[in-house]
XYZ file of C-alpha atoms in Angstrom:
130
model
C 27.595 -75.747 -20.397
C 26.959 -75.142 -17.157
C 30.298 -76.703 -15.580
C 30.915 -75.050 -12.891
C 27.545 -73.438 -12.269
C 25.561 -75.620 -10.327
C 21.684 -74.631 -11.176
C 22.654 -75.297 -15.227
C 24.481 -78.898 -14.182
C 22.365 -81.709 -16.095
C 22.484 -84.936 -14.304
C 21.342 -88.554 -14.850
C 18.999 -89.553 -12.138
C 21.344 -92.383 -11.609
C 23.400 -89.738 -10.648
C 21.473 -87.389 -8.740
C 20.489 -90.682 -7.132
C 23.815 -91.485 -6.096
C 24.760 -87.873 -4.960
C 21.917 -87.997 -2.701
C 23.003 -91.367 -0.994
C 26.310 -90.195 -0.708
C 25.284 -87.186 1.214
C 22.697 -88.967 3.426
C 25.697 -91.508 4.542
C 27.351 -88.322 5.020
C 24.846 -86.856 7.400
C 23.784 -89.997 8.986
C 26.864 -92.270 9.393
C 24.945 -94.728 11.561
C 21.825 -94.783 9.029
C 18.365 -94.481 9.799
C 18.140 -95.497 13.184
C 20.579 -92.121 13.778
C 17.602 -90.098 12.142
C 15.210 -91.084 13.841
C 17.259 -91.235 17.260
C 18.194 -87.333 16.571
C 14.756 -86.442 15.420
C 13.312 -87.430 18.934
C 15.754 -85.936 20.821
C 15.368 -82.727 18.648
C 11.329 -82.627 18.869
C 11.761 -83.594 23.071
C 14.713 -81.026 23.590
C 12.998 -78.235 21.490
C 10.001 -75.790 22.429
C 9.513 -75.205 19.291
C 6.086 -75.913 17.274
C 8.560 -76.798 13.859
C 7.711 -80.775 12.717
C 10.686 -83.309 13.566
C 11.601 -82.767 10.163
C 11.936 -79.295 9.739
C 13.778 -80.252 12.860
C 16.009 -82.371 11.188
C 16.797 -80.350 8.563
C 18.370 -77.340 10.789
C 20.458 -80.401 12.183
C 22.032 -81.182 8.554
C 22.247 -77.269 8.340
C 24.239 -76.984 10.927
C 26.382 -80.134 10.321
C 26.824 -78.519 6.940
C 28.105 -75.346 8.957
C 30.706 -77.518 11.048
C 32.160 -78.985 8.039
C 33.804 -75.740 6.703
C 37.355 -75.940 6.092
C 38.492 -73.193 7.817
C 37.468 -70.996 11.061
C 36.222 -67.701 9.393
C 34.141 -70.064 6.710
C 32.318 -71.839 9.764
C 31.786 -68.230 11.482
C 30.270 -66.568 8.427
C 28.356 -69.865 7.714
C 26.647 -69.782 11.555
C 26.340 -66.351 11.355
C 24.175 -66.778 7.980
C 22.158 -69.595 9.780
C 21.461 -68.183 12.530
C 19.678 -65.404 10.613
C 18.282 -67.500 7.815
C 14.411 -67.005 7.983
C 13.916 -70.335 7.939
C 15.312 -70.375 11.439
C 13.068 -67.558 12.650
C 10.618 -70.237 13.920
C 13.577 -71.269 16.730
C 14.126 -69.767 20.084
C 17.601 -68.800 20.833
C 17.536 -71.998 23.154
C 15.888 -74.020 20.524
C 18.812 -73.436 18.396
C 21.565 -73.940 20.762
C 20.112 -77.421 20.839
C 20.435 -77.829 17.321
C 23.920 -76.876 17.541
C 24.764 -78.728 20.530
C 23.266 -82.399 19.047
C 25.388 -81.709 15.621
C 28.771 -81.034 17.765
C 27.618 -83.880 20.629
C 26.794 -85.966 16.937
C 30.063 -85.279 15.292
C 32.222 -87.030 18.056
C 30.293 -90.279 18.470
C 32.019 -93.255 17.011
C 28.881 -95.782 17.306
C 25.004 -94.868 18.414
C 25.761 -96.020 21.804
C 27.431 -92.844 22.607
C 25.143 -90.554 21.489
C 24.031 -88.014 24.229
C 20.480 -88.685 26.549
C 17.815 -85.712 26.544
C 19.609 -84.556 29.714
C 22.855 -84.076 28.834
C 21.600 -82.608 25.127
C 19.968 -80.076 26.725
C 22.928 -79.128 29.594
C 25.431 -79.052 26.728
C 23.285 -76.584 25.066
C 22.640 -74.642 27.780
C 26.444 -73.928 27.451
C 26.316 -72.831 23.782
C 26.594 -68.827 22.996
C 25.354 -68.790 19.340
C 25.482 -64.917 19.442
């Protein structure tokens, strides 16, 4: 029953916790320190009233977009993210910062390789999400 329909799937608390931990490790491979660093970068490089947690949520959404297997799926998912009502509080420049951090962080093999605020802003300016 409910097989293949996620909202009808019944999962034990242990399994739910295991899945949440897997997701967290996939999104933040360098752990809590990475999450804090990214939250600070987003807060300092955007001009939004969104909280650090809300900005991190947007970052996770973009990371999921970037993990789409084919180019067309990525384009469709990016367009959905851009038009999502939850991103309405982000200016185009703030969206560029979120996207830039997702792209830049994907290529990092350690926290030492993370961009600083200046590099993040510079890379964000080069991005056109239209």
